[in-house]
Amino acid sequence: MPRRAAAAAAVLAVLLPLSACGDGGDGGGSTDASGKIEGEITFQTWNLKANFKSYFEDVVDGFEKKYPGTKVNWVDQPGEGYADKISADAAAGTLPDVVNVSPDLVAPLAKAGLALDLDKAAGKYEKEYLPGAWKSHQIPGTEGTYAFPWYLNTGPLFYNKRIFKDAGLDADKPPTTYDQLFDDALTLSKESKGRTATLANVPTIEDFGRYGVPLMDKEGTRFTFNGAKGVELLTKYKKLYDAKALDRQALTATPESTGKKFLTEAVAMNPGSALDLGKFKKDAPGLYKNIGITPQITNTGKDNMYVMGVMVNTRTKQTPAAVAFAHYVTDAQHQMSFAKKVAIFPSTQGSLDDPYFTKQDGTDDTRVRVAAAKSIKTAVNYTPVLFSEQMKIELRNGVARALQGKESPKEALDNAVKNCDRLLKQS
């Protein structure tokens, strides 16, 4: 997921000049999806053919049988360089009719007029999807929804019950809000005399979102995470850092390093997946028997989710067929089928009520799947679609300066917002 959430700087650089020319994305195509579903279209996925070739071939066959007179050409692109491929095809006018995108990739395409507004062309389908998922492909400052939501992902939080018990905390009542988290973290650090941290990660933009910080104005013209709520969050993290409740290596942590910290019981909490449970069982049986699973920490009552989508090119010559296929591949039946082949979650209404996502069977995979599915019904994508990788670096650098005492939390966030706004204007 992190790679799939990468910034689409190359796409922005190539495509925004197109929108400035006033093309509007209607070069020969039509935004009317109400006509007869027929003709030949191309469907592009993102690094899925190696593992799911037969699944997508079945989907294409099913669509062509349902709609005689249609033909779907399925192409798959490698994960590396996907943004560059999209920008090159868009600039050359060879972008496929139906394209697998993430929110950050669809944003520049929508601004360039190349992504079909589904609120206008296919709004009747909105009720089939989870509200948070449908909204995930909306762009601040632009009206419309620019991709069908497809598969979702999220993860619960693991915690070490033994560490909680040793600190005199109730291991069956892990923190659910940030205030509870900070209180427990300080207690854990105090009782362990600074030897055990609770967290191994500094706050990211998703943490600011889960804390309830307004991240960006509605027009999409400036970032706002340096407001009072944002400063409050960073100030509390500074307190954790000073009390050794935040791991000393958090400033340079990676997902791999934080996972190792949790595996060796050096930190009390860490996000993870069913794959981690299997690793704990094999490599750290003492940790495994004390594993607790809880939803993500949030003040908003909504977890963070990652989302993929399926976009329709406004320049397609077969708009009815392209819209119909984009809906077909993302409908409840096909999303449920796909979810049973890979550890993802459907974005369609009612799908998460299936026993597959609600009933325990004693296996590790199911423990995590059920825990994550419970939270994803109301989850949202906190990362602004316009928040690039460069902007993430600016925020991380600002957080580091604040934790190290080089700048106050207010100064650090003010400078981070200033730099992010500059990058936003450059794009």
Coordinates of C-alpha atoms in Angstrom, one line a residue, residues 40-427:
E40 CA -14.4 -2.4 -27.6
I41 CA -12.7 -1.0 -24.5
T42 CA -9.4 -1.4 -22.7
F43 CA -9.1 -2.0 -19.0
Q44 CA -5.8 -1.3 -17.2
T45 CA -4.8 -2.7 -13.8
W46 CA -1.9 -2.0 -11.5
N47 CA 0.5 -4.9 -11.0
L48 CA -2.2 -7.6 -10.5
K49 CA -1.7 -10.0 -13.4
A50 CA 1.0 -12.1 -11.9
N51 CA -1.2 -13.3 -9.0
F52 CA -4.7 -12.9 -10.3
K53 CA -4.7 -13.6 -14.0
S54 CA -7.5 -16.2 -14.0
Y55 CA -9.7 -14.0 -11.8
F56 CA -9.6 -11.0 -14.2
E57 CA -10.0 -13.2 -17.2
D58 CA -13.2 -14.6 -15.7
V59 CA -14.4 -11.1 -14.9
V60 CA -13.8 -10.0 -18.6
D61 CA -15.5 -13.2 -19.9
G62 CA -18.5 -12.6 -17.6
F63 CA -19.0 -9.0 -18.7
E64 CA -18.8 -9.9 -22.4
K65 CA -21.4 -12.6 -22.0
K66 CA -23.7 -10.3 -20.1
Y67 CA -23.3 -7.6 -22.7
P68 CA -23.1 -9.3 -26.2
G69 CA -21.4 -6.9 -28.6
T70 CA -18.7 -5.8 -26.1
K71 CA -15.0 -6.6 -26.0
V72 CA -12.7 -5.9 -23.1
N73 CA -8.9 -5.8 -23.7
W74 CA -7.3 -6.3 -20.3
V75 CA -3.7 -4.9 -19.8
D76 CA -1.7 -4.8 -16.6
Q77 CA 1.2 -2.5 -15.8
P78 CA 4.1 -3.1 -13.4
G79 CA 4.0 -1.4 -10.0
E80 CA 7.2 0.5 -10.6
G81 CA 6.7 3.6 -12.8
Y82 CA 2.9 3.3 -12.9
A83 CA 2.4 7.1 -12.4
D84 CA 4.9 7.8 -15.2
K85 CA 3.1 5.4 -17.5
I86 CA -0.2 7.1 -16.8
S87 CA 1.2 10.6 -17.4
A88 CA 2.8 9.5 -20.7
D89 CA -0.4 7.8 -21.9
A90 CA -2.6 10.8 -20.9
A91 CA -0.3 13.3 -22.6
A92 CA -0.2 11.1 -25.7
G93 CA -4.0 10.5 -25.8
T94 CA -3.5 6.8 -25.3
L95 CA -4.9 6.5 -21.8
P96 CA -7.1 3.3 -21.6
D97 CA -10.8 3.6 -21.3
V98 CA -11.0 2.2 -17.8
V99 CA -8.0 2.6 -15.4
N100 CA -7.1 1.3 -12.0
V101 CA -6.1 4.4 -9.9
S102 CA -5.5 5.5 -6.3
P103 CA -6.9 8.9 -5.1
D104 CA -3.6 10.7 -5.5
L105 CA -3.4 9.5 -9.2
V106 CA -6.9 10.4 -10.1
A107 CA -6.6 14.0 -8.7
P108 CA -4.4 15.3 -11.6
L109 CA -6.4 13.4 -14.2
A110 CA -9.6 15.0 -12.9
K111 CA -8.0 18.4 -12.9
A112 CA -7.0 17.8 -16.5
G113 CA -10.5 16.8 -17.4
L114 CA -9.6 13.2 -18.2
A115 CA -11.5 11.5 -15.4
L116 CA -15.2 11.1 -15.8
D117 CA -17.3 12.7 -13.1
L118 CA -19.3 9.7 -11.8
D119 CA -21.7 11.9 -9.8
K120 CA -23.0 13.1 -13.2
A121 CA -22.5 10.0 -15.3
A122 CA -23.2 7.2 -12.8
G123 CA -24.6 8.7 -9.7
K124 CA -27.3 6.0 -9.5
Y125 CA -24.6 3.6 -8.3
E126 CA -23.4 5.7 -5.3
K127 CA -25.8 4.0 -2.9
E128 CA -24.1 0.6 -3.5
Y129 CA -20.8 1.7 -1.9
L130 CA -19.7 2.7 1.6
P131 CA -20.0 6.5 2.0
G132 CA -16.4 6.9 3.0
A133 CA -15.2 4.9 0.0
W134 CA -17.3 6.8 -2.5
K135 CA -15.9 10.1 -1.2
S136 CA -12.3 9.0 -1.3
H137 CA -12.0 9.9 -5.0
Q138 CA -13.3 13.4 -4.6
I139 CA -10.9 16.3 -4.9
P140 CA -10.9 19.5 -2.7
G141 CA -11.9 22.5 -4.8
T142 CA -13.5 20.4 -7.5
E143 CA -17.0 19.1 -7.5
G144 CA -17.6 15.4 -8.5
T145 CA -16.4 11.9 -7.8
Y146 CA -13.8 10.6 -10.2
A147 CA -13.5 6.8 -9.7
F148 CA -15.6 3.9 -8.5
P149 CA -14.2 2.8 -5.2
W150 CA -12.7 -0.7 -5.5
Y151 CA -10.8 -2.6 -2.8
L152 CA -10.0 -1.2 0.6
N153 CA -7.4 -1.9 3.2
T154 CA -6.8 -1.1 6.8
G155 CA -5.2 -2.8 9.8
P156 CA -5.9 -3.2 13.5
L157 CA -3.4 -2.3 16.2
F158 CA -1.5 -5.0 18.0
Y159 CA -0.6 -4.6 21.7
N160 CA 1.3 -6.6 24.2
K161 CA -1.0 -7.6 27.1
R162 CA 1.9 -8.6 29.3
I163 CA 3.5 -5.2 29.1
F164 CA 0.1 -3.6 30.0
K165 CA -0.4 -5.9 32.9
D166 CA 3.1 -5.4 34.3
A167 CA 2.5 -1.6 34.3
G168 CA -0.7 -2.1 36.3
L169 CA -3.0 -1.4 33.4
D170 CA -6.1 -3.3 32.3
A171 CA -4.9 -5.5 29.4
D172 CA -8.4 -6.1 28.3
K173 CA -9.1 -2.4 27.9
P174 CA -6.5 -1.0 25.6
P175 CA -6.6 2.8 24.7
T176 CA -9.2 3.8 22.1
T177 CA -8.5 7.6 22.0
Y178 CA -5.3 9.6 21.9
D179 CA -5.8 10.9 25.4
Q180 CA -6.0 7.4 26.7
L181 CA -3.0 6.4 24.6
F182 CA -0.9 9.2 26.0
D183 CA -1.9 8.5 29.6
D184 CA -1.1 4.7 29.2
A185 CA 2.1 5.4 27.4
L186 CA 3.4 7.7 30.2
T187 CA 2.4 5.1 32.8
L188 CA 4.2 2.3 30.9
S189 CA 7.3 4.4 30.6
K190 CA 7.3 5.3 34.3
E191 CA 6.7 1.8 35.5
S192 CA 9.4 0.4 33.3
K193 CA 11.8 3.2 34.2
G194 CA 12.0 4.2 30.6
R195 CA 13.0 0.8 29.3
T196 CA 9.7 0.1 27.4
A197 CA 8.2 2.6 24.9
T198 CA 4.6 2.3 23.8
L199 CA 5.0 3.6 20.3
A200 CA 7.8 3.3 17.7
N201 CA 6.5 5.8 15.2
V202 CA 6.3 9.6 15.0
P203 CA 2.9 11.1 14.0
T204 CA 2.0 11.1 10.3
I205 CA -0.7 13.0 8.4
E206 CA -3.0 10.1 9.1
D207 CA -2.4 10.5 12.9
F208 CA -3.3 14.2 12.6
G209 CA -6.5 13.2 10.8
R210 CA -7.4 10.6 13.4
Y211 CA -6.7 13.1 16.1
G212 CA -9.4 15.4 14.7
V213 CA -7.0 18.0 13.1
P214 CA -8.4 19.9 10.1
L215 CA -5.9 19.0 7.4
M216 CA -6.8 21.2 4.5
D217 CA -9.3 23.9 3.5
K218 CA -12.3 22.8 1.5
E219 CA -11.1 24.6 -1.6
G220 CA -7.9 22.5 -1.7
T221 CA -5.8 25.7 -1.7
R222 CA -3.8 25.4 1.6
F223 CA -3.1 23.1 4.4
T224 CA -4.3 23.7 7.9
F225 CA -2.7 21.1 10.1
N226 CA -0.8 23.8 12.0
G227 CA -3.9 24.9 13.8
A228 CA -4.4 24.6 17.6
K229 CA -5.5 21.0 17.4
G230 CA -2.4 20.0 15.4
V231 CA -0.1 21.9 17.8
E232 CA -1.8 20.1 20.7
L233 CA -1.1 16.7 19.1
L234 CA 2.6 17.4 18.4
T235 CA 3.1 18.9 21.9
K236 CA 1.8 15.6 23.4
Y237 CA 4.1 13.6 21.3
K238 CA 7.0 15.8 22.4
K239 CA 6.0 14.9 26.0
L240 CA 6.1 11.2 25.1
Y241 CA 9.5 11.6 23.5
D242 CA 10.9 13.3 26.5
A243 CA 9.5 10.7 28.8
K244 CA 10.9 7.8 26.6
A245 CA 7.4 6.7 26.0
L246 CA 8.1 7.1 22.3
D247 CA 11.0 5.0 21.1
R248 CA 14.3 6.9 20.8
Q249 CA 14.7 5.6 17.2
A250 CA 11.3 6.7 16.1
L251 CA 12.7 9.6 14.1
T252 CA 14.3 7.2 11.6
A253 CA 11.9 4.3 12.0
T254 CA 10.7 2.2 9.1
P255 CA 7.8 -0.3 9.1
E256 CA 10.4 -3.1 9.2
S257 CA 12.2 -1.6 12.2
T258 CA 9.1 -0.8 14.2
G259 CA 7.9 -4.4 13.5
K260 CA 11.2 -5.7 14.9
K261 CA 10.8 -3.5 18.0
F262 CA 7.4 -5.0 18.7
L263 CA 8.6 -8.5 18.0
T264 CA 11.3 -8.2 20.6
E265 CA 8.8 -6.6 23.1
A266 CA 10.7 -3.3 23.1
V267 CA 7.5 -1.4 22.4
A268 CA 4.0 -2.1 23.6
M269 CA 1.9 -1.3 20.5
N270 CA 2.3 -1.5 16.7
P271 CA 0.0 -1.7 13.6
G272 CA 0.1 -5.0 11.7
S273 CA -1.5 -7.8 9.7
A274 CA -2.3 -11.5 9.8
L275 CA 1.1 -12.1 8.3
D276 CA 2.6 -10.7 11.5
L277 CA 0.6 -13.0 13.7
G278 CA 2.1 -16.0 11.9
K279 CA 5.5 -14.5 12.4
F280 CA 4.9 -14.0 16.1
K281 CA 3.7 -17.5 16.5
K282 CA 6.8 -18.9 14.9
D283 CA 9.5 -16.5 16.0
A284 CA 8.2 -15.1 19.3
P285 CA 5.8 -17.5 21.0
G286 CA 6.0 -15.6 24.2
L287 CA 4.7 -12.5 22.5
Y288 CA 2.1 -14.4 20.5
K289 CA 0.4 -15.8 23.6
N290 CA 0.0 -12.2 24.9
I291 CA -1.1 -10.6 21.7
G292 CA -4.1 -8.2 21.9
I293 CA -5.9 -6.9 18.8
T294 CA -7.7 -3.6 18.9
P295 CA -8.9 -0.9 16.4
Q296 CA -6.7 2.0 15.4
I297 CA -6.5 4.9 17.9
T298 CA -8.9 7.7 16.9
N299 CA -10.6 10.7 18.3
T300 CA -13.1 10.8 15.4
G301 CA -14.5 7.3 15.7
K302 CA -13.4 6.6 12.2
D303 CA -10.3 4.6 11.3
N304 CA -7.9 5.3 8.4
M305 CA -8.3 3.3 5.2
Y306 CA -6.4 2.9 2.0
V307 CA -8.5 2.7 -1.1
M308 CA -8.1 1.8 -4.8
G309 CA -10.4 2.9 -7.5
V310 CA -11.5 2.4 -11.1
M311 CA -11.6 5.5 -13.3
V312 CA -13.3 6.0 -16.6
N313 CA -11.4 8.1 -19.2
T314 CA -13.6 11.0 -20.5
R315 CA -12.0 10.5 -23.9
T316 CA -13.3 7.0 -24.4
K317 CA -15.4 6.4 -27.5
Q318 CA -17.5 3.9 -25.6
T319 CA -18.7 5.7 -22.5
P320 CA -21.7 3.4 -21.7
A321 CA -19.6 0.3 -22.0
A322 CA -16.7 1.8 -20.0
V323 CA -18.9 2.9 -17.2
A324 CA -20.7 -0.4 -17.2
F325 CA -17.5 -2.3 -16.9
A326 CA -16.0 -0.1 -14.2
H327 CA -19.2 -0.7 -12.2
Y328 CA -19.2 -4.4 -13.0
V329 CA -15.6 -5.0 -11.8
T330 CA -16.4 -3.1 -8.6
D331 CA -19.9 -4.4 -7.8
A332 CA -20.6 -6.3 -4.6
Q333 CA -20.4 -9.8 -6.2
H334 CA -17.0 -9.3 -7.8
Q335 CA -15.5 -7.4 -4.9
M336 CA -16.5 -10.2 -2.5
S337 CA -15.0 -12.8 -4.8
F338 CA -11.7 -10.8 -5.1
A339 CA -11.6 -10.3 -1.3
K340 CA -11.5 -14.0 -0.8
K341 CA -8.5 -14.3 -3.0
V342 CA -6.4 -11.6 -1.3
A343 CA -6.3 -9.8 2.0
I344 CA -8.4 -6.8 1.1
F345 CA -11.9 -5.6 1.9
P346 CA -14.8 -4.7 -0.4
S347 CA -16.1 -1.2 -0.6
T348 CA -19.7 -2.2 -1.3
Q349 CA -22.6 -1.8 1.1
G350 CA -23.4 -4.9 3.1
S351 CA -20.4 -6.9 2.0
L352 CA -18.7 -6.5 5.3
D353 CA -21.6 -8.2 7.0
D354 CA -20.8 -11.5 5.3
P355 CA -19.8 -14.2 7.7
Y356 CA -16.4 -14.2 6.1
F357 CA -15.8 -10.9 7.8
T358 CA -17.8 -11.4 11.0
K359 CA -17.4 -15.0 12.2
Q360 CA -14.3 -16.3 14.0
D361 CA -12.9 -19.7 13.1
G362 CA -9.9 -19.8 15.4
T363 CA -7.3 -19.0 12.8
D364 CA -4.9 -16.0 12.9
D365 CA -6.0 -14.8 9.5
T366 CA -9.6 -14.6 10.6
R367 CA -8.8 -12.9 13.9
V368 CA -7.2 -10.0 12.0
R369 CA -9.7 -10.0 9.1
V370 CA -12.7 -9.7 11.5
A371 CA -11.1 -7.0 13.6
A372 CA -10.2 -4.9 10.6
A373 CA -13.6 -5.4 8.8
K374 CA -15.4 -4.2 11.9
S375 CA -13.7 -0.8 11.7
I376 CA -13.6 -0.3 7.9
K377 CA -17.3 0.2 7.6
T378 CA -17.0 3.8 8.7
A379 CA -13.3 4.4 7.9
V380 CA -12.1 7.3 5.8
N381 CA -9.0 8.1 3.8
Y382 CA -7.4 10.8 6.0
T383 CA -4.5 11.6 3.7
P384 CA -5.5 14.5 1.4
V385 CA -5.4 13.5 -2.2
L386 CA -3.2 16.5 -2.9
F387 CA -0.7 15.6 -0.1
S388 CA 2.4 14.4 -2.0
E389 CA 5.4 12.4 -0.9
Q390 CA 7.5 15.6 -0.8
M391 CA 4.9 17.1 1.6
K392 CA 5.1 14.0 3.8
I393 CA 8.8 14.5 4.1
E394 CA 8.3 18.2 5.0
L395 CA 5.9 17.1 7.8
R396 CA 8.2 14.4 9.0
N397 CA 11.1 16.8 9.2
G398 CA 9.0 19.3 11.1
V399 CA 7.9 16.7 13.6
A400 CA 11.5 15.7 14.1
R401 CA 12.7 19.2 14.8
A402 CA 9.9 19.6 17.3
L403 CA 10.6 16.4 19.1
Q404 CA 14.3 17.2 19.3
G405 CA 13.5 20.6 20.7
K406 CA 15.0 22.5 17.8
E407 CA 11.7 24.3 17.1
S408 CA 8.5 24.6 19.1
P409 CA 5.6 22.4 17.9
K410 CA 3.9 25.6 16.6
E411 CA 7.0 26.8 14.7
A412 CA 7.6 23.3 13.3
L413 CA 4.1 22.9 12.0
D414 CA 3.9 26.5 10.7
N415 CA 7.1 25.9 8.7
A416 CA 5.8 22.5 7.5
V417 CA 2.6 24.0 6.3
K418 CA 4.4 26.9 4.6
N419 CA 6.6 24.4 2.7
C420 CA 3.7 22.2 1.8
D421 CA 1.6 25.1 0.5
R422 CA 4.6 26.2 -1.6
L423 CA 4.8 22.7 -3.1
L424 CA 1.0 22.7 -3.7
K425 CA 1.2 26.0 -5.7
Q426 CA 4.1 24.6 -7.7
S427 CA 2.0 21.6 -8.7

